[in-house]
C-alpha atoms as an extended CHARMM CRD file, in Angstrom:
* protein
*
       260  EXT
         1         1  UNK       CA             37.5830000000       27.7750000000       64.2590000000  PROA      1               0.0000000000
         2         2  UNK       CA             40.9680000000       26.4690000000       65.3140000000  PROA      2               0.0000000000
         3         3  UNK       CA             43.2030000000       24.9270000000       62.6210000000  PROA      3               0.0000000000
         4         4  UNK       CA             43.1880000000       21.6040000000       64.4220000000  PROA      4               0.0000000000
         5         5  UNK       CA             39.4130000000       21.4680000000       64.3270000000  PROA      5               0.0000000000
         6         6  UNK       CA             39.3670000000       22.2980000000       60.5850000000  PROA      6               0.0000000000
         7         7  UNK       CA             41.7870000000       19.4800000000       59.8800000000  PROA      7               0.0000000000
         8         8  UNK       CA             39.6710000000       17.0640000000       61.9380000000  PROA      8               0.0000000000
         9         9  UNK       CA             36.4900000000       18.0140000000       60.0850000000  PROA      9               0.0000000000
        10        10  UNK       CA             38.1720000000       17.5510000000       56.7030000000  PROA      10              0.0000000000
        11        11  UNK       CA             39.4500000000       14.1160000000       57.7030000000  PROA      11              0.0000000000
        12        12  UNK       CA             36.0120000000       13.0440000000       58.9080000000  PROA      12              0.0000000000
        13        13  UNK       CA             34.4270000000       14.2820000000       55.6320000000  PROA      13              0.0000000000
        14        14  UNK       CA             36.8970000000       12.3160000000       53.5370000000  PROA      14              0.0000000000
        15        15  UNK       CA             36.2970000000        9.2150000000       55.6040000000  PROA      15              0.0000000000
        16        16  UNK       CA             32.5110000000        9.4400000000       55.2680000000  PROA      16              0.0000000000
        17        17  UNK       CA             32.7850000000       10.0000000000       51.4940000000  PROA      17              0.0000000000
        18        18  UNK       CA             35.0870000000        7.0030000000       51.0980000000  PROA      18              0.0000000000
        19        19  UNK       CA             32.7340000000        4.8550000000       53.1560000000  PROA      19              0.0000000000
        20        20  UNK       CA             29.7590000000        5.8930000000       50.9660000000  PROA      20              0.0000000000
        21        21  UNK       CA             31.6550000000        5.0730000000       47.7760000000  PROA      21              0.0000000000
        22        22  UNK       CA             32.7350000000        1.7110000000       49.1670000000  PROA      22              0.0000000000
        23        23  UNK       CA             29.1750000000        0.8990000000       50.1700000000  PROA      23              0.0000000000
        24        24  UNK       CA             27.8730000000        1.8170000000       46.6780000000  PROA      24              0.0000000000
        25        25  UNK       CA             30.5260000000       -0.2820000000       45.0100000000  PROA      25              0.0000000000
        26        26  UNK       CA             29.7860000000       -3.3020000000       47.1410000000  PROA      26              0.0000000000
        27        27  UNK       CA             25.9820000000       -2.9340000000       47.0050000000  PROA      27              0.0000000000
        28        28  UNK       CA             24.5170000000       -6.1190000000       45.5480000000  PROA      28              0.0000000000
        29        29  UNK       CA             23.1190000000       -5.7760000000       41.9490000000  PROA      29              0.0000000000
        30        30  UNK       CA             19.7500000000       -7.2310000000       40.9030000000  PROA      30              0.0000000000
        31        31  UNK       CA             20.0730000000      -10.7640000000       39.5780000000  PROA      31              0.0000000000
        32        32  UNK       CA             19.0330000000      -11.1730000000       35.9290000000  PROA      32              0.0000000000
        33        33  UNK       CA             19.5620000000      -14.9050000000       35.8320000000  PROA      33              0.0000000000
        34        34  UNK       CA             16.5180000000      -16.6130000000       34.3240000000  PROA      34              0.0000000000
        35        35  UNK       CA             14.9920000000      -13.3300000000       33.1380000000  PROA      35              0.0000000000
        36        36  UNK       CA             12.5700000000      -13.6810000000       30.2270000000  PROA      36              0.0000000000
        37        37  UNK       CA             12.5880000000      -10.6470000000       27.9190000000  PROA      37              0.0000000000
        38        38  UNK       CA             10.0050000000       -9.9700000000       25.2000000000  PROA      38              0.0000000000
        39        39  UNK       CA             11.6890000000       -8.2080000000       22.2600000000  PROA      39              0.0000000000
        40        40  UNK       CA              9.7690000000       -6.7180000000       19.3040000000  PROA      40              0.0000000000
        41        41  UNK       CA             11.7270000000       -6.3460000000       16.0560000000  PROA      41              0.0000000000
        42        42  UNK       CA             11.0170000000       -4.6140000000       12.7680000000  PROA      42              0.0000000000
        43        43  UNK       CA             12.2620000000       -4.8440000000        9.2090000000  PROA      43              0.0000000000
        44        44  UNK       CA             11.4150000000       -3.3370000000        5.8410000000  PROA      44              0.0000000000
        45        45  UNK       CA             12.5580000000       -3.3860000000        2.2390000000  PROA      45              0.0000000000
        46        46  UNK       CA             11.7920000000       -0.9630000000       -0.6010000000  PROA      46              0.0000000000
        47        47  UNK       CA             11.7410000000       -1.5680000000       -4.3200000000  PROA      47              0.0000000000
        48        48  UNK       CA             10.5610000000        0.2890000000       -7.3880000000  PROA      48              0.0000000000
        49        49  UNK       CA              7.2150000000       -0.9770000000       -8.6940000000  PROA      49              0.0000000000
        50        50  UNK       CA              7.6030000000       -3.1830000000      -11.7430000000  PROA      50              0.0000000000
        51        51  UNK       CA              3.9510000000       -3.7980000000      -12.6910000000  PROA      51              0.0000000000
        52        52  UNK       CA              0.9280000000       -1.6230000000      -13.4130000000  PROA      52              0.0000000000
        53        53  UNK       CA             -2.7990000000       -2.2030000000      -13.7530000000  PROA      53              0.0000000000
        54        54  UNK       CA             -4.6400000000        0.3750000000      -15.8480000000  PROA      54              0.0000000000
        55        55  UNK       CA             -8.4280000000        0.5510000000      -16.1570000000  PROA      55              0.0000000000
        56        56  UNK       CA             -9.7040000000        1.9260000000      -19.4600000000  PROA      56              0.0000000000
        57        57  UNK       CA            -13.3520000000        2.8070000000      -20.0380000000  PROA      57              0.0000000000
        58        58  UNK       CA            -15.7820000000        3.9680000000      -22.6720000000  PROA      58              0.0000000000
        59        59  UNK       CA            -19.2780000000        5.3340000000      -22.1120000000  PROA      59              0.0000000000
        60        60  UNK       CA            -21.9820000000        6.4830000000      -24.5170000000  PROA      60              0.0000000000
        61        61  UNK       CA            -25.4400000000        7.9590000000      -24.0490000000  PROA      61              0.0000000000
        62        62  UNK       CA            -28.2270000000        7.9620000000      -26.6160000000  PROA      62              0.0000000000
        63        63  UNK       CA            -31.9910000000        7.9250000000      -26.8340000000  PROA      63              0.0000000000
        64        64  UNK       CA            -31.6350000000        4.6510000000      -28.6910000000  PROA      64              0.0000000000
        65        65  UNK       CA            -30.1430000000        1.9390000000      -26.5090000000  PROA      65              0.0000000000
        66        66  UNK       CA            -28.9400000000       -0.0550000000      -29.5050000000  PROA      66              0.0000000000
        67        67  UNK       CA            -27.1040000000        2.9660000000      -30.9250000000  PROA      67              0.0000000000
        68        68  UNK       CA            -25.2910000000        3.6360000000      -27.6420000000  PROA      68              0.0000000000
        69        69  UNK       CA            -24.3810000000       -0.0450000000      -27.3200000000  PROA      69              0.0000000000
        70        70  UNK       CA            -23.0600000000       -0.1790000000      -30.8690000000  PROA      70              0.0000000000
        71        71  UNK       CA            -20.7610000000        2.8030000000      -30.3090000000  PROA      71              0.0000000000
        72        72  UNK       CA            -19.4420000000        1.3640000000      -27.0570000000  PROA      72              0.0000000000
        73        73  UNK       CA            -18.7480000000       -2.0110000000      -28.6560000000  PROA      73              0.0000000000
        74        74  UNK       CA            -16.9870000000       -0.4440000000      -31.6140000000  PROA      74              0.0000000000
        75        75  UNK       CA            -14.7980000000        1.8980000000      -29.5580000000  PROA      75              0.0000000000
        76        76  UNK       CA            -13.8700000000       -0.8210000000      -27.0700000000  PROA      76              0.0000000000
        77        77  UNK       CA            -12.9280000000       -3.2300000000      -29.8540000000  PROA      77              0.0000000000
        78        78  UNK       CA            -10.7820000000       -0.6160000000      -31.5770000000  PROA      78              0.0000000000
        79        79  UNK       CA             -9.2150000000        0.4570000000      -28.2860000000  PROA      79              0.0000000000
        80        80  UNK       CA             -8.4390000000       -3.1490000000      -27.3620000000  PROA      80              0.0000000000
        81        81  UNK       CA             -6.7790000000       -3.7100000000      -30.7250000000  PROA      81              0.0000000000
        82        82  UNK       CA             -4.6360000000       -0.6150000000      -30.1620000000  PROA      82              0.0000000000
        83        83  UNK       CA             -3.5020000000       -1.8440000000      -26.7440000000  PROA      83              0.0000000000
        84        84  UNK       CA             -2.6510000000       -5.2740000000      -28.1160000000  PROA      84              0.0000000000
        85        85  UNK       CA             -0.5070000000       -3.7010000000      -30.8290000000  PROA      85              0.0000000000
        86        86  UNK       CA              1.2080000000       -1.3320000000      -28.4140000000  PROA      86              0.0000000000
        87        87  UNK       CA              1.8880000000       -3.9690000000      -25.7420000000  PROA      87              0.0000000000
        88        88  UNK       CA              1.4880000000       -7.5600000000      -26.9900000000  PROA      88              0.0000000000
        89        89  UNK       CA              2.5640000000       -9.0320000000      -23.6250000000  PROA      89              0.0000000000
        90        90  UNK       CA             -0.0470000000       -7.1760000000      -21.5980000000  PROA      90              0.0000000000
        91        91  UNK       CA             -2.9320000000       -9.0500000000      -19.9670000000  PROA      91              0.0000000000
        92        92  UNK       CA             -6.3590000000       -7.6700000000      -20.9220000000  PROA      92              0.0000000000
        93        93  UNK       CA             -9.5940000000       -8.3960000000      -19.0760000000  PROA      93              0.0000000000
        94        94  UNK       CA            -13.1160000000       -6.9810000000      -19.2310000000  PROA      94              0.0000000000
        95        95  UNK       CA            -14.0910000000       -6.0380000000      -15.6830000000  PROA      95              0.0000000000
        96        96  UNK       CA            -17.4600000000       -4.3140000000      -16.1670000000  PROA      96              0.0000000000
        97        97  UNK       CA            -20.1900000000       -3.8240000000      -18.7610000000  PROA      97              0.0000000000
        98        98  UNK       CA            -23.2660000000       -1.8180000000      -17.8600000000  PROA      98              0.0000000000
        99        99  UNK       CA            -26.4120000000       -0.3720000000      -19.3940000000  PROA      99              0.0000000000
       100       100  UNK       CA            -29.0940000000        1.6010000000      -17.6020000000  PROA      100             0.0000000000
       101       101  UNK       CA            -31.8390000000        4.1080000000      -18.4280000000  PROA      101             0.0000000000
       102       102  UNK       CA            -31.4800000000        7.8550000000      -17.9280000000  PROA      102             0.0000000000
       103       103  UNK       CA            -34.4740000000        9.6480000000      -16.4640000000  PROA      103             0.0000000000
       104       104  UNK       CA            -35.2850000000       13.3700000000      -16.7440000000  PROA      104             0.0000000000
       105       105  UNK       CA            -34.2730000000       15.6330000000      -13.9050000000  PROA      105             0.0000000000
       106       106  UNK       CA            -37.5830000000       17.2050000000      -12.9060000000  PROA      106             0.0000000000
       107       107  UNK       CA            -37.3230000000       19.3760000000       -9.7730000000  PROA      107             0.0000000000
       108       108  UNK       CA            -40.2120000000       19.3640000000       -7.3390000000  PROA      108             0.0000000000
       109       109  UNK       CA            -42.1620000000       22.5980000000       -7.3740000000  PROA      109             0.0000000000
       110       110  UNK       CA            -45.2850000000       22.6080000000       -5.1800000000  PROA      110             0.0000000000
       111       111  UNK       CA            -46.4400000000       25.8640000000       -6.7530000000  PROA      111             0.0000000000
       112       112  UNK       CA            -46.4350000000       24.3130000000      -10.2430000000  PROA      112             0.0000000000
       113       113  UNK       CA            -47.1730000000       20.5970000000       -9.9940000000  PROA      113             0.0000000000
       114       114  UNK       CA            -46.4570000000       18.4160000000      -12.9910000000  PROA      114             0.0000000000
       115       115  UNK       CA            -49.3290000000       17.8300000000      -15.3430000000  PROA      115             0.0000000000
       116       116  UNK       CA            -48.1300000000       14.2700000000      -15.7840000000  PROA      116             0.0000000000
       117       117  UNK       CA            -46.2800000000       13.0070000000      -12.6630000000  PROA      117             0.0000000000
       118       118  UNK       CA            -45.4800000000        9.7820000000      -14.4880000000  PROA      118             0.0000000000
       119       119  UNK       CA            -43.2300000000       11.7240000000      -16.8770000000  PROA      119             0.0000000000
       120       120  UNK       CA            -40.3260000000       11.5500000000      -14.4840000000  PROA      120             0.0000000000
       121       121  UNK       CA            -40.4900000000        7.7540000000      -14.6450000000  PROA      121             0.0000000000
       122       122  UNK       CA            -40.1730000000        7.6390000000      -18.4360000000  PROA      122             0.0000000000
       123       123  UNK       CA            -36.5180000000        7.2640000000      -19.5490000000  PROA      123             0.0000000000
       124       124  UNK       CA            -35.1910000000        9.8550000000      -21.9640000000  PROA      124             0.0000000000
       125       125  UNK       CA            -32.1790000000        7.8340000000      -23.0030000000  PROA      125             0.0000000000
       126       126  UNK       CA            -29.7100000000        5.0640000000      -22.2050000000  PROA      126             0.0000000000
       127       127  UNK       CA            -26.1940000000        5.1090000000      -20.8180000000  PROA      127             0.0000000000
       128       128  UNK       CA            -23.9640000000        2.2230000000      -21.8390000000  PROA      128             0.0000000000
       129       129  UNK       CA            -20.3670000000        1.6300000000      -20.8170000000  PROA      129             0.0000000000
       130       130  UNK       CA            -17.5890000000       -0.9200000000      -20.5470000000  PROA      130             0.0000000000
       131       131  UNK       CA            -14.3510000000       -1.1260000000      -18.5490000000  PROA      131             0.0000000000
       132       132  UNK       CA            -11.1780000000       -2.8850000000      -19.6540000000  PROA      132             0.0000000000
       133       133  UNK       CA             -8.3220000000       -3.7740000000      -17.3260000000  PROA      133             0.0000000000
       134       134  UNK       CA             -4.7610000000       -3.9910000000      -18.6440000000  PROA      134             0.0000000000
       135       135  UNK       CA             -1.9500000000       -5.4660000000      -16.5610000000  PROA      135             0.0000000000
       136       136  UNK       CA              1.5560000000       -4.8400000000      -17.8510000000  PROA      136             0.0000000000
       137       137  UNK       CA              5.2090000000       -4.8930000000      -16.8350000000  PROA      137             0.0000000000
       138       138  UNK       CA              6.3060000000       -2.8540000000      -19.8140000000  PROA      138             0.0000000000
       139       139  UNK       CA              6.2870000000        0.3970000000      -17.8580000000  PROA      139             0.0000000000
       140       140  UNK       CA              8.5090000000        2.2020000000      -20.3460000000  PROA      140             0.0000000000
       141       141  UNK       CA              5.9300000000        1.6330000000      -23.1180000000  PROA      141             0.0000000000
       142       142  UNK       CA              2.8920000000        2.3700000000      -20.9310000000  PROA      142             0.0000000000
       143       143  UNK       CA              2.6370000000        6.1670000000      -21.5480000000  PROA      143             0.0000000000
       144       144  UNK       CA              2.7510000000        5.6370000000      -25.3170000000  PROA      144             0.0000000000
       145       145  UNK       CA              0.2040000000        2.8020000000      -25.1590000000  PROA      145             0.0000000000
       146       146  UNK       CA             -2.1030000000        4.8460000000      -22.9370000000  PROA      146             0.0000000000
       147       147  UNK       CA             -1.9150000000        7.8720000000      -25.2490000000  PROA      147             0.0000000000
       148       148  UNK       CA             -2.7710000000        5.7360000000      -28.2610000000  PROA      148             0.0000000000
       149       149  UNK       CA             -5.7510000000        4.1600000000      -26.4860000000  PROA      149             0.0000000000
       150       150  UNK       CA             -7.0010000000        7.5140000000      -25.2040000000  PROA      150             0.0000000000
       151       151  UNK       CA             -8.0260000000        8.4470000000      -28.7110000000  PROA      151             0.0000000000
       152       152  UNK       CA            -11.0030000000        6.1730000000      -28.0540000000  PROA      152             0.0000000000
       153       153  UNK       CA            -10.9560000000        5.1930000000      -24.3870000000  PROA      153             0.0000000000
       154       154  UNK       CA            -10.7160000000        7.0680000000      -21.1240000000  PROA      154             0.0000000000
       155       155  UNK       CA             -8.5120000000        6.1090000000      -18.1710000000  PROA      155             0.0000000000
       156       156  UNK       CA            -10.3950000000        5.4900000000      -14.9420000000  PROA      156             0.0000000000
       157       157  UNK       CA             -7.4420000000        4.5340000000      -12.7820000000  PROA      157             0.0000000000
       158       158  UNK       CA             -3.9060000000        3.2300000000      -12.6120000000  PROA      158             0.0000000000
       159       159  UNK       CA             -2.2790000000        1.2070000000       -9.8510000000  PROA      159             0.0000000000
       160       160  UNK       CA              1.4710000000        0.5660000000       -9.6850000000  PROA      160             0.0000000000
       161       161  UNK       CA              2.6000000000       -2.3880000000       -7.6030000000  PROA      161             0.0000000000
       162       162  UNK       CA              5.1320000000       -5.2040000000       -7.3150000000  PROA      162             0.0000000000
       163       163  UNK       CA              4.8500000000       -8.2870000000       -9.4840000000  PROA      163             0.0000000000
       164       164  UNK       CA              4.2460000000      -11.5630000000       -7.5920000000  PROA      164             0.0000000000
       165       165  UNK       CA              7.7480000000      -12.8160000000       -8.4590000000  PROA      165             0.0000000000
       166       166  UNK       CA              9.4480000000       -9.6770000000       -7.1300000000  PROA      166             0.0000000000
       167       167  UNK       CA              7.2720000000       -9.6250000000       -4.0350000000  PROA      167             0.0000000000
       168       168  UNK       CA              8.2720000000      -13.2100000000       -3.2300000000  PROA      168             0.0000000000
       169       169  UNK       CA             11.9370000000      -12.3440000000       -3.6830000000  PROA      169             0.0000000000
       170       170  UNK       CA             11.5900000000       -9.3450000000       -1.3800000000  PROA      170             0.0000000000
       171       171  UNK       CA              9.8090000000      -11.4630000000        1.2110000000  PROA      171             0.0000000000
       172       172  UNK       CA             13.0600000000      -13.3750000000        1.7680000000  PROA      172             0.0000000000
       173       173  UNK       CA             14.9290000000      -10.0910000000        2.2350000000  PROA      173             0.0000000000
       174       174  UNK       CA             12.2240000000       -8.7590000000        4.5320000000  PROA      174             0.0000000000
       175       175  UNK       CA             12.4480000000      -11.7950000000        6.8320000000  PROA      175             0.0000000000
       176       176  UNK       CA             16.2510000000      -11.5350000000        6.9380000000  PROA      176             0.0000000000
       177       177  UNK       CA             16.1120000000       -7.8060000000        7.7550000000  PROA      177             0.0000000000
       178       178  UNK       CA             13.5990000000       -8.3570000000       10.5560000000  PROA      178             0.0000000000
       179       179  UNK       CA             15.5800000000      -11.1970000000       12.1370000000  PROA      179             0.0000000000
       180       180  UNK       CA             18.7610000000       -9.1170000000       11.8890000000  PROA      180             0.0000000000
       181       181  UNK       CA             17.0140000000       -6.3230000000       13.7840000000  PROA      181             0.0000000000
       182       182  UNK       CA             15.9960000000       -8.8320000000       16.4670000000  PROA      182             0.0000000000
       183       183  UNK       CA             19.6250000000       -9.8310000000       16.9990000000  PROA      183             0.0000000000
       184       184  UNK       CA             20.6920000000       -6.1800000000       17.2060000000  PROA      184             0.0000000000
       185       185  UNK       CA             18.0690000000       -5.3850000000       19.8270000000  PROA      185             0.0000000000
       186       186  UNK       CA             18.9260000000       -8.4470000000       21.8980000000  PROA      186             0.0000000000
       187       187  UNK       CA             22.5730000000       -7.3330000000       21.9520000000  PROA      187             0.0000000000
       188       188  UNK       CA             21.5360000000       -3.8230000000       23.0560000000  PROA      188             0.0000000000
       189       189  UNK       CA             19.3310000000       -5.2220000000       25.8340000000  PROA      189             0.0000000000
       190       190  UNK       CA             22.1250000000       -7.5130000000       27.0410000000  PROA      190             0.0000000000
       191       191  UNK       CA             24.5300000000       -4.5650000000       27.3010000000  PROA      191             0.0000000000
       192       192  UNK       CA             21.9490000000       -2.5030000000       29.1820000000  PROA      192             0.0000000000
       193       193  UNK       CA             21.4870000000       -5.3610000000       31.6720000000  PROA      193             0.0000000000
       194       194  UNK       CA             25.2350000000       -5.7770000000       32.1020000000  PROA      194             0.0000000000
       195       195  UNK       CA             25.0850000000       -9.2520000000       30.6280000000  PROA      195             0.0000000000
       196       196  UNK       CA             26.9600000000      -10.9470000000       27.8500000000  PROA      196             0.0000000000
       197       197  UNK       CA             24.9890000000      -11.5430000000       24.6850000000  PROA      197             0.0000000000
       198       198  UNK       CA             26.2540000000      -15.1330000000       24.8800000000  PROA      198             0.0000000000
       199       199  UNK       CA             24.0550000000      -15.5910000000       27.9520000000  PROA      199             0.0000000000
       200       200  UNK       CA             20.9160000000      -14.8600000000       25.9300000000  PROA      200             0.0000000000
       201       201  UNK       CA             18.9390000000      -17.8010000000       24.5760000000  PROA      201             0.0000000000
       202       202  UNK       CA             16.1140000000      -17.1970000000       22.0870000000  PROA      202             0.0000000000
       203       203  UNK       CA             13.0960000000      -19.0920000000       23.3660000000  PROA      203             0.0000000000
       204       204  UNK       CA             10.4280000000      -18.0930000000       20.8030000000  PROA      204             0.0000000000
       205       205  UNK       CA             10.3040000000      -16.1730000000       17.5310000000  PROA      205             0.0000000000
       206       206  UNK       CA              6.8120000000      -15.1130000000       16.4500000000  PROA      206             0.0000000000
       207       207  UNK       CA              6.8480000000      -13.8370000000       12.8640000000  PROA      207             0.0000000000
       208       208  UNK       CA              3.1180000000      -13.1360000000       13.0560000000  PROA      208             0.0000000000
       209       209  UNK       CA              3.6700000000      -10.4470000000       15.6850000000  PROA      209             0.0000000000
       210       210  UNK       CA              0.7300000000      -11.8640000000       17.6670000000  PROA      210             0.0000000000
       211       211  UNK       CA              0.1010000000      -11.9190000000       21.3780000000  PROA      211             0.0000000000
       212       212  UNK       CA             -0.5120000000       -8.1520000000       21.4700000000  PROA      212             0.0000000000
       213       213  UNK       CA              3.2390000000       -7.6040000000       21.3300000000  PROA      213             0.0000000000
       214       214  UNK       CA              3.1580000000       -5.7930000000       17.9970000000  PROA      214             0.0000000000
       215       215  UNK       CA              0.6320000000       -3.8970000000       15.9750000000  PROA      215             0.0000000000
       216       216  UNK       CA             -0.6340000000       -4.5150000000       12.4890000000  PROA      216             0.0000000000
       217       217  UNK       CA              1.8020000000       -6.0570000000       10.1080000000  PROA      217             0.0000000000
       218       218  UNK       CA              2.0300000000       -6.8860000000        6.4390000000  PROA      218             0.0000000000
       219       219  UNK       CA              2.4300000000       -5.1810000000        3.1480000000  PROA      219             0.0000000000
       220       220  UNK       CA              2.0610000000       -1.4430000000        3.0580000000  PROA      220             0.0000000000
       221       221  UNK       CA              0.5350000000       -1.1240000000       -0.3290000000  PROA      221             0.0000000000
       222       222  UNK       CA              0.7260000000        2.1560000000       -2.1040000000  PROA      222             0.0000000000
       223       223  UNK       CA             -2.4930000000        4.0470000000       -2.5840000000  PROA      223             0.0000000000
       224       224  UNK       CA             -3.8480000000        3.5290000000       -6.0960000000  PROA      224             0.0000000000
       225       225  UNK       CA             -3.4030000000        6.4090000000       -8.4890000000  PROA      225             0.0000000000
       226       226  UNK       CA             -6.8840000000        7.4200000000       -9.5800000000  PROA      226             0.0000000000
       227       227  UNK       CA             -7.4900000000        9.6350000000      -12.5610000000  PROA      227             0.0000000000
       228       228  UNK       CA            -10.2590000000       10.5580000000      -14.9620000000  PROA      228             0.0000000000
       229       229  UNK       CA             -9.6950000000       11.3130000000      -18.6020000000  PROA      229             0.0000000000
       230       230  UNK       CA            -12.1440000000       11.9410000000      -21.4090000000  PROA      230             0.0000000000
       231       231  UNK       CA            -11.5480000000       10.0730000000      -24.6040000000  PROA      231             0.0000000000
       232       232  UNK       CA            -11.1330000000       11.8670000000      -27.9000000000  PROA      232             0.0000000000
       233       233  UNK       CA            -12.7220000000       10.6670000000      -31.0960000000  PROA      233             0.0000000000
       234       234  UNK       CA             -9.9060000000       11.8420000000      -33.3120000000  PROA      234             0.0000000000
       235       235  UNK       CA             -6.4910000000       13.4450000000      -33.2600000000  PROA      235             0.0000000000
       236       236  UNK       CA             -3.3200000000       12.6680000000      -31.4300000000  PROA      236             0.0000000000
       237       237  UNK       CA             -3.2890000000       12.6120000000      -27.6380000000  PROA      237             0.0000000000
       238       238  UNK       CA             -0.1060000000       13.6820000000      -25.8060000000  PROA      238             0.0000000000
       239       239  UNK       CA              1.4870000000       10.9610000000      -23.7420000000  PROA      239             0.0000000000
       240       240  UNK       CA              0.4640000000       11.1010000000      -20.0670000000  PROA      240             0.0000000000
       241       241  UNK       CA              3.1280000000       11.4770000000      -17.4010000000  PROA      241             0.0000000000
       242       242  UNK       CA              3.3190000000        8.3950000000      -15.1870000000  PROA      242             0.0000000000
       243       243  UNK       CA              5.5770000000        7.8240000000      -12.1560000000  PROA      243             0.0000000000
       244       244  UNK       CA              5.6860000000        4.1770000000      -11.0140000000  PROA      244             0.0000000000
       245       245  UNK       CA              6.9700000000        4.9940000000       -7.5130000000  PROA      245             0.0000000000
       246       246  UNK       CA              8.0290000000        2.3040000000       -5.0700000000  PROA      246             0.0000000000
       247       247  UNK       CA              6.4960000000       -0.1010000000       -2.5800000000  PROA      247             0.0000000000
       248       248  UNK       CA              7.6220000000       -0.6620000000        1.0170000000  PROA      248             0.0000000000
       249       249  UNK       CA              7.2110000000       -4.1310000000        2.5110000000  PROA      249             0.0000000000
       250       250  UNK       CA              7.2640000000       -4.2260000000        6.2950000000  PROA      250             0.0000000000
       251       251  UNK       CA              7.3780000000       -7.0190000000        8.8530000000  PROA      251             0.0000000000
       252       252  UNK       CA              7.1930000000       -7.1840000000       12.6260000000  PROA      252             0.0000000000
       253       253  UNK       CA              8.1160000000      -10.0980000000       14.8390000000  PROA      253             0.0000000000
       254       254  UNK       CA              8.2820000000      -10.7850000000       18.5600000000  PROA      254             0.0000000000
       255       255  UNK       CA             11.0750000000      -12.7850000000       20.1530000000  PROA      255             0.0000000000
       256       256  UNK       CA             11.1870000000      -14.1840000000       23.6770000000  PROA      256             0.0000000000
       257       257  UNK       CA             14.7310000000      -14.2300000000       25.0360000000  PROA      257             0.0000000000
       258       258  UNK       CA             15.8520000000      -15.8700000000       28.2840000000  PROA      258             0.0000000000
       259       259  UNK       CA             19.0870000000      -15.0310000000       30.0750000000  PROA      259             0.0000000000
       260       260  UNK       CA             20.9030000000      -17.8860000000       31.6880000000  PROA      260             0.0000000000
């Protein structure tokens, strides 16, 4: 190809490229004036648990119902006295007291039927038990108190959680964190749309997260710590190892934002 033709082709290419860039620069952008944007926001706070609920229990079995009941009553009274001495500020509450007959376990054997089928309906003893619930904020003393009570009582379960006062305090922080996240997301959306955040007007703030804009909300409670422990009639019991852990409170809200 002649040099003159090469120069002409290069000039035409540069001209077409410049025209394309000019057209892209001057192409009209989509108008976002009056746009309504639905913005979900999230917030959470974490704190160490400051309260515990421990369930103590005692159970006895005897052929004589009165004997089993007497032992349960005596052990529960002594165990309750121990807990009161170990933690005077703790709240104690009886949550269950039961008594039911125990029947013999007679397997069915068609080859050797029972001579007296009614025998399986005759109780061979009685099982009596009682549960005691202790709520305390003295978490440092709890292992020692539990060990002292375990000389007579067993531990059915322990649940660490936030006290009502601390949960209310954290609710204020949770709302503030969630609203702060809403503002951050609105600013990000405004930048993505090429708009000034000053053009955004919050139309609605839904702290319930309703309207199918957000999923389930609320307190994410920690799973209760469940444990079983046999009581000892005598002797010292080593202190159990307890870890209070922490609780996370979450909140979701939905904001409707309109751009001027």
